Amino acid sequence: MNRRDFLLRSGAAASLSLLARSALFGQPQVIGPGSGGPQPQAHPTGTGGPPIQAPTPITEFRPLRRNVGYFTGRGGTIGWLASSTALVAVDTQFPDTAAIFLKDLPGRNGRGMDAVINTHHHGDHTGGNGIFKPVTKTIVAHANVPALMLAAAKRSPSPAIPTVPNETFPDSWRHEFGDETTAARYFQPAHTSGDIVVHFEKANVVHTGDLVFNRIYPVIDRAAGGRFQSWLTTVEAIVKTYPADAIYIFGHGSQKFGVTGGHPDILAFRDYVAALLGYVGKEIKAGKTKDEITKLDNFPGFPDLHVPPGPGNRLAGNLGAAYDELASS
Ligand SMILES: [Zn+2]
């Protein structure tokens, strides 16, 4: 099956150049002080002339299986269920791409959404919530997400009130939408302390949010309760929990490996986290300082993750976070 045959493009995205792909998968994740704060403004995407601000983001819809697919634009990958009887989105990116998603979601035809599910609180996964809110029955997330969104907004240099989920759960959540069953589950603190995994059971498609970074150095949000040690066991639990033939949607991925995959991709990420913790633990035991430990340009043994030193290279942040975690435990 040629995936290109199934490629549905947003009307706003006439072509997908190599450069655009690079921008799509290679951009650093938006995180930190601005995570819950105001996001870039939407701009006109119609045909009435050139855009007033930034160029229209490159966006893409790709069907995967049984009315479930994914959307890429700017920020964390959006998963979707779009059937004649149900419409669900997993994550909302930013206001501008959320508006494009709602306009062009295949088969929506102006219908309201049954649910929006946030995999966690970060602004590049929830920044479009305000665009979805008027057209969705509910916004669902883990119980820790509303407080984490509000705390991130407070830390922002120009605080704005975020659109928080109205329906939360501590451990698991399940709902029938049309002829599909959607189940979400919280494991342990990992990327943050509010990450859930969403499973469209009949389609057998699993959205991991940022619990899996596919062949890129991950972001860990320690201020929001993220921990590498329990992230490692969470990733192992995911592989044990969901079927081996599930199609996975990841929050972020490298240009080469993309944002979908399966258990081998998840295990590759597991191996990186295990090696990172092993390396930092060994260096601490050898009496090295944090400055010495965080000096590596790239992590040996994982060439798929390697990127030039600079702002797009998060290895020093990973090493520092692992140091802080291990030195304090
Ligand atoms: Zn995130």
mmCIF file of C-alpha atoms in Angstrom, residues 160-301:
data_model
loop_
_atom_site.group_PDB
_atom_site.id
_atom_site.type_symbol
_atom_site.label_atom_id
_atom_site.label_comp_id
_atom_site.label_asym_id
_atom_site.label_seq_id
_atom_site.Cartn_x
_atom_site.Cartn_y
_atom_site.Cartn_z
ATOM 1 C CA ALA A 160 -3.025 34.468 29.546
ATOM 2 C CA ILE A 161 -5.742 32.209 30.930
ATOM 3 C CA PRO A 162 -5.380 28.826 29.216
ATOM 4 C CA THR A 163 -8.368 26.753 28.129
ATOM 5 C CA VAL A 164 -8.123 23.868 30.592
ATOM 6 C CA PRO A 165 -9.806 20.469 30.222
ATOM 7 C CA ASN A 166 -13.249 20.212 31.830
ATOM 8 C CA GLU A 167 -13.198 16.418 32.274
ATOM 9 C CA THR A 168 -10.292 14.709 34.068
ATOM 10 C CA PHE A 169 -9.399 11.281 35.432
ATOM 11 C CA PRO A 170 -6.621 9.925 37.681
ATOM 12 C CA ASP A 171 -5.961 6.459 36.208
ATOM 13 C CA SER A 172 -8.084 5.460 33.238
ATOM 14 C CA TRP A 173 -10.929 6.665 31.053
ATOM 15 C CA ARG A 174 -13.028 4.953 28.408
ATOM 16 C CA HIS A 175 -15.761 6.073 26.035
ATOM 17 C CA GLU A 176 -17.661 4.781 23.006
ATOM 18 C CA PHE A 177 -17.713 7.208 20.098
ATOM 19 C CA GLY A 178 -19.801 5.895 17.190
ATOM 20 C CA ASP A 179 -18.490 2.417 16.462
ATOM 21 C CA GLU A 180 -15.067 3.064 18.038
ATOM 22 C CA THR A 181 -13.964 2.606 21.649
ATOM 23 C CA THR A 182 -11.483 5.160 22.944
ATOM 24 C CA ALA A 183 -9.517 4.351 26.084
ATOM 25 C CA ALA A 184 -6.948 6.520 27.860
ATOM 26 C CA ARG A 185 -4.563 5.547 30.615
ATOM 27 C CA TYR A 186 -2.106 7.212 32.964
ATOM 28 C CA PHE A 187 1.004 5.251 33.932
ATOM 29 C CA GLN A 188 3.544 7.171 36.058
ATOM 30 C CA PRO A 189 5.413 10.491 36.060
ATOM 31 C CA ALA A 190 7.481 10.516 32.869
ATOM 32 C CA HIS A 191 7.786 13.453 30.417
ATOM 33 C CA THR A 192 5.556 15.372 32.899
ATOM 34 C CA SER A 193 3.312 14.178 35.743
ATOM 35 C CA GLY A 194 0.218 14.226 33.543
ATOM 36 C CA ASP A 195 0.962 12.148 30.436
ATOM 37 C CA ILE A 196 -1.668 9.744 29.155
ATOM 38 C CA VAL A 197 -1.738 7.187 26.359
ATOM 39 C CA VAL A 198 -4.840 7.155 24.130
ATOM 40 C CA HIS A 199 -5.925 3.948 22.373
ATOM 41 C CA PHE A 200 -8.491 3.788 19.567
ATOM 42 C CA GLU A 201 -9.140 0.122 20.288
ATOM 43 C CA LYS A 202 -10.908 -1.113 17.142
ATOM 44 C CA ALA A 203 -8.593 0.784 14.803
ATOM 45 C CA ASN A 204 -5.762 -0.352 17.094
ATOM 46 C CA VAL A 205 -4.018 2.999 16.899
ATOM 47 C CA VAL A 206 -2.242 4.335 20.000
ATOM 48 C CA HIS A 207 -1.291 7.990 20.593
ATOM 49 C CA THR A 208 1.565 8.256 23.099
ATOM 50 C CA GLY A 209 1.803 12.054 23.189
ATOM 51 C CA ASP A 210 5.303 12.997 24.330
ATOM 52 C CA LEU A 211 5.917 9.707 26.126
ATOM 53 C CA VAL A 212 7.836 8.759 22.994
ATOM 54 C CA PHE A 213 10.204 11.052 21.075
ATOM 55 C CA ASN A 214 10.990 9.145 17.894
ATOM 56 C CA ARG A 215 14.760 9.362 17.327
ATOM 57 C CA ILE A 216 15.175 12.856 18.752
ATOM 58 C CA TYR A 217 16.526 13.924 22.134
ATOM 59 C CA PRO A 218 13.445 14.223 24.341
ATOM 60 C CA VAL A 219 12.226 17.107 26.459
ATOM 61 C CA ILE A 220 11.698 16.364 30.126
ATOM 62 C CA ASP A 221 9.752 18.817 32.280
ATOM 63 C CA ARG A 222 11.097 18.283 35.808
ATOM 64 C CA ALA A 223 9.228 21.328 37.121
ATOM 65 C CA ALA A 224 6.013 19.571 36.086
ATOM 66 C CA GLY A 225 7.043 16.340 37.816
ATOM 67 C CA GLY A 226 8.820 14.647 34.896
ATOM 68 C CA ARG A 227 11.228 11.851 35.906
ATOM 69 C CA PHE A 228 13.499 9.755 33.648
ATOM 70 C CA GLN A 229 13.509 6.684 35.926
ATOM 71 C CA SER A 230 9.736 6.258 35.923
ATOM 72 C CA TRP A 231 9.622 7.367 32.256
ATOM 73 C CA LEU A 232 11.767 4.308 31.485
ATOM 74 C CA THR A 233 9.386 1.923 33.249
ATOM 75 C CA THR A 234 6.392 3.707 31.692
ATOM 76 C CA VAL A 235 7.740 3.086 28.196
ATOM 77 C CA GLU A 236 8.302 -0.577 29.059
ATOM 78 C CA ALA A 237 4.735 -0.796 30.377
ATOM 79 C CA ILE A 238 3.364 0.711 27.150
ATOM 80 C CA VAL A 239 4.986 -2.023 25.064
ATOM 81 C CA LYS A 240 3.506 -4.675 27.395
ATOM 82 C CA THR A 241 0.049 -3.055 27.515
ATOM 83 C CA TYR A 242 -0.772 -2.472 23.839
ATOM 84 C CA PRO A 243 -0.845 -5.003 20.979
ATOM 85 C CA ALA A 244 2.342 -5.596 19.001
ATOM 86 C CA ASP A 245 0.493 -4.756 15.772
ATOM 87 C CA ALA A 246 -0.768 -1.395 17.025
ATOM 88 C CA ILE A 247 0.114 1.642 14.921
ATOM 89 C CA TYR A 248 1.592 4.300 17.188
ATOM 90 C CA ILE A 249 1.396 8.073 16.851
ATOM 91 C CA PHE A 250 4.224 9.934 18.628
ATOM 92 C CA GLY A 251 4.202 13.555 19.772
ATOM 93 C CA HIS A 252 7.420 14.327 17.907
ATOM 94 C CA GLY A 253 9.843 12.550 15.602
ATOM 95 C CA SER A 254 12.926 13.100 13.495
ATOM 96 C CA GLN A 255 12.662 14.022 9.846
ATOM 97 C CA LYS A 256 13.905 10.568 8.885
ATOM 98 C CA PHE A 257 11.781 8.432 11.226
ATOM 99 C CA GLY A 258 8.637 10.571 11.395
ATOM 100 C CA VAL A 259 5.862 10.608 13.972
ATOM 101 C CA THR A 260 4.394 7.121 13.600
ATOM 102 C CA GLY A 261 5.818 3.679 14.289
ATOM 103 C CA GLY A 262 5.616 0.574 16.413
ATOM 104 C CA HIS A 263 7.200 -1.274 19.293
ATOM 105 C CA PRO A 264 10.748 -1.259 17.802
ATOM 106 C CA ASP A 265 10.656 2.559 17.751
ATOM 107 C CA ILE A 266 9.415 2.696 21.340
ATOM 108 C CA LEU A 267 12.125 0.259 22.423
ATOM 109 C CA ALA A 268 14.748 2.387 20.662
ATOM 110 C CA PHE A 269 13.595 5.299 22.805
ATOM 111 C CA ARG A 270 13.618 3.056 25.905
ATOM 112 C CA ASP A 271 17.219 2.087 25.117
ATOM 113 C CA TYR A 272 18.250 5.752 24.916
ATOM 114 C CA VAL A 273 16.687 6.633 28.286
ATOM 115 C CA ALA A 274 18.263 3.544 29.879
ATOM 116 C CA ALA A 275 21.687 4.406 28.424
ATOM 117 C CA LEU A 276 21.370 8.047 29.510
ATOM 118 C CA LEU A 277 20.558 7.074 33.098
ATOM 119 C CA GLY A 278 23.332 4.445 33.084
ATOM 120 C CA TYR A 279 25.917 6.892 31.794
ATOM 121 C CA VAL A 280 25.048 9.709 34.183
ATOM 122 C CA GLY A 281 24.885 7.325 37.160
ATOM 123 C CA LYS A 282 28.337 5.981 36.331
ATOM 124 C CA GLU A 283 29.801 9.464 35.975
ATOM 125 C CA ILE A 284 28.315 10.592 39.295
ATOM 126 C CA LYS A 285 29.866 7.529 40.961
ATOM 127 C CA ALA A 286 33.207 8.432 39.384
ATOM 128 C CA GLY A 287 33.027 11.816 41.111
ATOM 129 C CA LYS A 288 32.324 13.962 38.020
ATOM 130 C CA THR A 289 30.590 17.311 38.405
ATOM 131 C CA LYS A 290 27.379 18.276 36.630
ATOM 132 C CA ASP A 291 29.346 20.622 34.350
ATOM 133 C CA GLU A 292 31.670 17.802 33.332
ATOM 134 C CA ILE A 293 28.808 15.363 32.774
ATOM 135 C CA THR A 294 26.765 17.697 30.577
ATOM 136 C CA LYS A 295 29.653 18.482 28.208
ATOM 137 C CA LEU A 296 28.899 15.780 25.586
ATOM 138 C CA ASP A 297 27.924 17.064 22.122
ATOM 139 C CA ASN A 298 26.055 13.887 21.206
ATOM 140 C CA PHE A 299 25.278 10.642 22.994
ATOM 141 C CA PRO A 300 27.509 7.780 21.821
ATOM 142 C CA GLY A 301 25.817 4.680 20.440
#
